[in-house]
mmCIF file of C-alpha atoms in Angstrom:
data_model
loop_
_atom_site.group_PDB
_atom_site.id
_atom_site.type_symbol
_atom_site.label_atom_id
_atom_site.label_comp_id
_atom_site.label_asym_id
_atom_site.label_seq_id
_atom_site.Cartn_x
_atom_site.Cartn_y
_atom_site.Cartn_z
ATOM 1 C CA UNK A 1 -33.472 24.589 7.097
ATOM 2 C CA UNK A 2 -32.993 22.138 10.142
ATOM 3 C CA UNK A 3 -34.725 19.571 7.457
ATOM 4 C CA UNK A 4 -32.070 20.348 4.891
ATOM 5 C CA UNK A 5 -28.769 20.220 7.104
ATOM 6 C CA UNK A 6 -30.595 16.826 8.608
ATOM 7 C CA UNK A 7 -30.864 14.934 5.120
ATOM 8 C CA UNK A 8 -27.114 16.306 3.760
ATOM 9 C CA UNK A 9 -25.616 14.984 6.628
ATOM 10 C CA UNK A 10 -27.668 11.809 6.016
ATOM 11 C CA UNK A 11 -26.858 11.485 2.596
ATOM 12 C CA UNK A 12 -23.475 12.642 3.406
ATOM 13 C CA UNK A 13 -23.112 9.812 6.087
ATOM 14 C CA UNK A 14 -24.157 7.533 4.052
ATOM 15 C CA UNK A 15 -21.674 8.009 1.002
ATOM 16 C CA UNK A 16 -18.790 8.083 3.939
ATOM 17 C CA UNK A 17 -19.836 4.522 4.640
ATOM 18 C CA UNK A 18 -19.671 3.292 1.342
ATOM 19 C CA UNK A 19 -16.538 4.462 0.854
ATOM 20 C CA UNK A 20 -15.045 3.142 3.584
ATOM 21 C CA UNK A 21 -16.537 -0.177 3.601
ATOM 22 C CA UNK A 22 -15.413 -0.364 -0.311
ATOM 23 C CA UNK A 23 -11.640 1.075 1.107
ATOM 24 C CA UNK A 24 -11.918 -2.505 3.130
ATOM 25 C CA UNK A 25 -12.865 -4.446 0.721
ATOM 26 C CA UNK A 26 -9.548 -2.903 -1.698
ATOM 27 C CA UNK A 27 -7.240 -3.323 1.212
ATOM 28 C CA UNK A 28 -8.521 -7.058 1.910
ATOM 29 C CA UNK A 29 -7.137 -7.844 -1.949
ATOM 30 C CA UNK A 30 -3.812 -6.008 -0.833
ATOM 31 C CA UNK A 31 -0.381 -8.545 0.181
ATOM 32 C CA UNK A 32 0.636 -7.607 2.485
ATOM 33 C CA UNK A 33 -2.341 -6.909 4.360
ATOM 34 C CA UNK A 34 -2.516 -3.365 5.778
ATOM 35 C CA UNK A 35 -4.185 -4.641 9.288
ATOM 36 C CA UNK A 36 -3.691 -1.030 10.882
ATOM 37 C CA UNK A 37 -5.344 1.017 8.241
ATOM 38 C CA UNK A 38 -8.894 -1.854 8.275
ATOM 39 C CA UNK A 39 -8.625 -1.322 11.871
ATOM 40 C CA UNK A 40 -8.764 1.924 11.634
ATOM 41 C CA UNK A 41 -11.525 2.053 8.797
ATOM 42 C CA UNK A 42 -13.186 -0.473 10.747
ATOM 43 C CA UNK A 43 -13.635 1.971 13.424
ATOM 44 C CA UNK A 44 -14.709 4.621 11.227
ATOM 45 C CA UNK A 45 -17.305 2.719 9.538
ATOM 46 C CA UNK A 46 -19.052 1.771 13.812
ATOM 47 C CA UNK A 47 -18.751 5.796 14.401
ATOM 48 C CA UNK A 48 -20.509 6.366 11.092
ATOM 49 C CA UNK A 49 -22.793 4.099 11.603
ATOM 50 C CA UNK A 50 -23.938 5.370 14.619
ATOM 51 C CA UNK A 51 -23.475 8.987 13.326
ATOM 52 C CA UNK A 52 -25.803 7.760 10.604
ATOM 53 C CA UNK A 53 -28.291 6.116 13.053
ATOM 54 C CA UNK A 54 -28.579 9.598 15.465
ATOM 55 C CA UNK A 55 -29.031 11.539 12.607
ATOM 56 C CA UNK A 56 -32.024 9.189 11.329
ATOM 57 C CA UNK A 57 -33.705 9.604 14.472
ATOM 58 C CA UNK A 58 -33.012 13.379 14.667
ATOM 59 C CA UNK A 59 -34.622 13.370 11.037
ATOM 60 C CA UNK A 60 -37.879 11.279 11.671
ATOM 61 C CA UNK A 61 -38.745 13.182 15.198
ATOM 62 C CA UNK A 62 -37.487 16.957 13.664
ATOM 63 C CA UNK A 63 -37.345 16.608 9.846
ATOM 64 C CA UNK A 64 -40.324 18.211 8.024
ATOM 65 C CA UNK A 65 -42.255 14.458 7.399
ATOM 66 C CA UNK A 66 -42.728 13.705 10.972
ATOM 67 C CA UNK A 67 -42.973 10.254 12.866
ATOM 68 C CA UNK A 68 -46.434 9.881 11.482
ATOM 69 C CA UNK A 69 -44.882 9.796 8.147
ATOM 70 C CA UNK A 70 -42.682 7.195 8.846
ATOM 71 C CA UNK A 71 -44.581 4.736 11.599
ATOM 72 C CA UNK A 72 -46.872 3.417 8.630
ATOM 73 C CA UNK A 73 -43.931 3.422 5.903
ATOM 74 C CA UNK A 74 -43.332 0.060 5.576
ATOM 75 C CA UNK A 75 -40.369 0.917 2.916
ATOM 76 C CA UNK A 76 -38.930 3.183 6.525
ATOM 77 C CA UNK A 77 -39.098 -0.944 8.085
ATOM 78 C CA UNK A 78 -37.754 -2.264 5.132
ATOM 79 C CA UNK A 79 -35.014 0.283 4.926
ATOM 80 C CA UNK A 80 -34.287 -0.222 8.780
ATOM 81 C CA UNK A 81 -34.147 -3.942 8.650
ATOM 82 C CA UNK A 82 -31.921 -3.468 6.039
ATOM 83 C CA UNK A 83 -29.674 -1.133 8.086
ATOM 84 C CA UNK A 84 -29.566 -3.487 10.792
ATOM 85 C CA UNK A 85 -28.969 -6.809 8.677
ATOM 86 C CA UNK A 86 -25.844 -4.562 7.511
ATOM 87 C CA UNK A 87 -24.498 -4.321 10.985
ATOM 88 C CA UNK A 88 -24.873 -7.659 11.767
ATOM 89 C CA UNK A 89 -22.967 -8.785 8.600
ATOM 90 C CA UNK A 90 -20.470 -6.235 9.529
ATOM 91 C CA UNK A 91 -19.586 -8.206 13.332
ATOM 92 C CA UNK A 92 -17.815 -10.892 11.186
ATOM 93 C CA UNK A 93 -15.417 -9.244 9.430
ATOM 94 C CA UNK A 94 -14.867 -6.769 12.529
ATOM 95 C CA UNK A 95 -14.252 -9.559 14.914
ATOM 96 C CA UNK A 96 -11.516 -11.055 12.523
ATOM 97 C CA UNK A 97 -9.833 -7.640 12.034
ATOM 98 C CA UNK A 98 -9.653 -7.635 15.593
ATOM 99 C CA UNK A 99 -8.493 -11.441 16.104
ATOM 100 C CA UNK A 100 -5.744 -10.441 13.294
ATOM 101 C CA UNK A 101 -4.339 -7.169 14.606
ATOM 102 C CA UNK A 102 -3.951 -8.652 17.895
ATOM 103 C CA UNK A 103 -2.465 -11.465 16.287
ATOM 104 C CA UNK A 104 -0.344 -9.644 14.270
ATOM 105 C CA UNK A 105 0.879 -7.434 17.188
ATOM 106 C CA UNK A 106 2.088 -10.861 19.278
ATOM 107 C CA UNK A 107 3.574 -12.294 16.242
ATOM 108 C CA UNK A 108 4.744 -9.215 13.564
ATOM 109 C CA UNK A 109 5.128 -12.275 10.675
ATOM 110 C CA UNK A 110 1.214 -13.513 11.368
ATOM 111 C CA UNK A 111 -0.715 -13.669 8.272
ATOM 112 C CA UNK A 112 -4.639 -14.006 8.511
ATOM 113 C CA UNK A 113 -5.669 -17.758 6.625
ATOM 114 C CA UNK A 114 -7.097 -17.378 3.400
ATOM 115 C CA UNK A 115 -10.587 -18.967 4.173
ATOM 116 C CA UNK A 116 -11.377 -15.671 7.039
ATOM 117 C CA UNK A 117 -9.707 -13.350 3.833
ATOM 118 C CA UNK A 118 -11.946 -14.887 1.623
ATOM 119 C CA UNK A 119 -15.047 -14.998 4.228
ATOM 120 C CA UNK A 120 -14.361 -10.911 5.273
ATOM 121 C CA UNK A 121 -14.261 -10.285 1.736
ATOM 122 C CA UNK A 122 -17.668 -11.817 1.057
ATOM 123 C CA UNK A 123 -19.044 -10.189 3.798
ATOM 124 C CA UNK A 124 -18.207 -6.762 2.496
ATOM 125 C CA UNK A 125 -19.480 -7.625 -0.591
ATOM 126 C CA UNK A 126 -22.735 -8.532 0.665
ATOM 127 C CA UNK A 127 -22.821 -5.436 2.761
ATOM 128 C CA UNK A 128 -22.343 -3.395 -0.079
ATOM 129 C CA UNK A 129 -25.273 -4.864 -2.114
ATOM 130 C CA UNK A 130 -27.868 -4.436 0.394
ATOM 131 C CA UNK A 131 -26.750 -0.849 0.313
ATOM 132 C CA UNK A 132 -28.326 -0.759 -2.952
ATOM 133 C CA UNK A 133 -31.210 -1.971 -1.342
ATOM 134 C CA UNK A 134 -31.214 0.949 1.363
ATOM 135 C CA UNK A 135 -31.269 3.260 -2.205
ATOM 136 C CA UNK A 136 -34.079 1.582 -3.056
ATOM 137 C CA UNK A 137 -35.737 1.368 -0.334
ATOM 138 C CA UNK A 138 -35.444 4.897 0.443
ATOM 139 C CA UNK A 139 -36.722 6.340 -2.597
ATOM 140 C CA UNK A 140 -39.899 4.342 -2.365
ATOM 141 C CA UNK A 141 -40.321 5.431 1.054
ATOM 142 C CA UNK A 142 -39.997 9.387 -0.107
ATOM 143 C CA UNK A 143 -42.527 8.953 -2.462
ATOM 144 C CA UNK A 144 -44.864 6.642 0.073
ATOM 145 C CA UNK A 145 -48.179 6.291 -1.098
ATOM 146 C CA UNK A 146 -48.047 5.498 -4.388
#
């Protein structure tokens, strides 16, 4: 049962993300630009992402497959190194959230230029296609070896 609860809240996690990371990427085509509500998301998206991470761990010491399972998965390396390339793409567009609500709160007419718009948007885009290859990755690593 522990197994079970482990991989919904996973799974669960993970579609939380995606929706919120796709919420920023809707809000970044919006004029004006809502800079509270990306903050906000923003946040959400670092506390799911580290909800996501404990739970991980919590799955591959207590889940049913075991660390053994995973330590010679090298689709469970692929999938991390995926995970972590998305965080590091996701510093950018954080950062400039952060630059433009601080911005915004010295100076209510501020408007973020259109090249960091255009780079945050690319950014989330990018994010959200490696998440396709966290699906992938996963499902080969579930049905690891062959």
């Amino acid at each position: 049962m522990l197994s079970l609860l482990l991989a919904s809240l996973h799974h669960l996690t993970l579609l939380g993300l995606i929706v919120m990371v796709s919420r920023q990427g809707f809000l970044l085509q919006q004029s004006p630009l809502p800079l509270a509500a990306l903050g906000k998301l923003d946040k959400g998206v670092g506390m799911g992402s580290g909800f996501m991470l404990v739970i991980g761990i919590c799955r591959v010491l207590w889940g049913e497959k075991g660390w053994a399972f995973y330590q010679g998965n090298p689709f469970f390396w692929a999938k991390m190194a995926t995970f972590v390339l998305i965080g590091l793409l996701s510093i950018r567009p954080t950062l400039l959230f952060i630059r433009w609500e601080r911005a915004h709160a010295r100076d209510r007419s501020y408007t973020p230029p259109d090249k960091e718009l255009a780079v945050s948007r690319q950014f989330i885009v990018i994010e959200l296609a490696l998440v396709c290859l966290l699906f992938i990755f996963a499902a080969a690593m579930a049905r690891w070896p062959f």
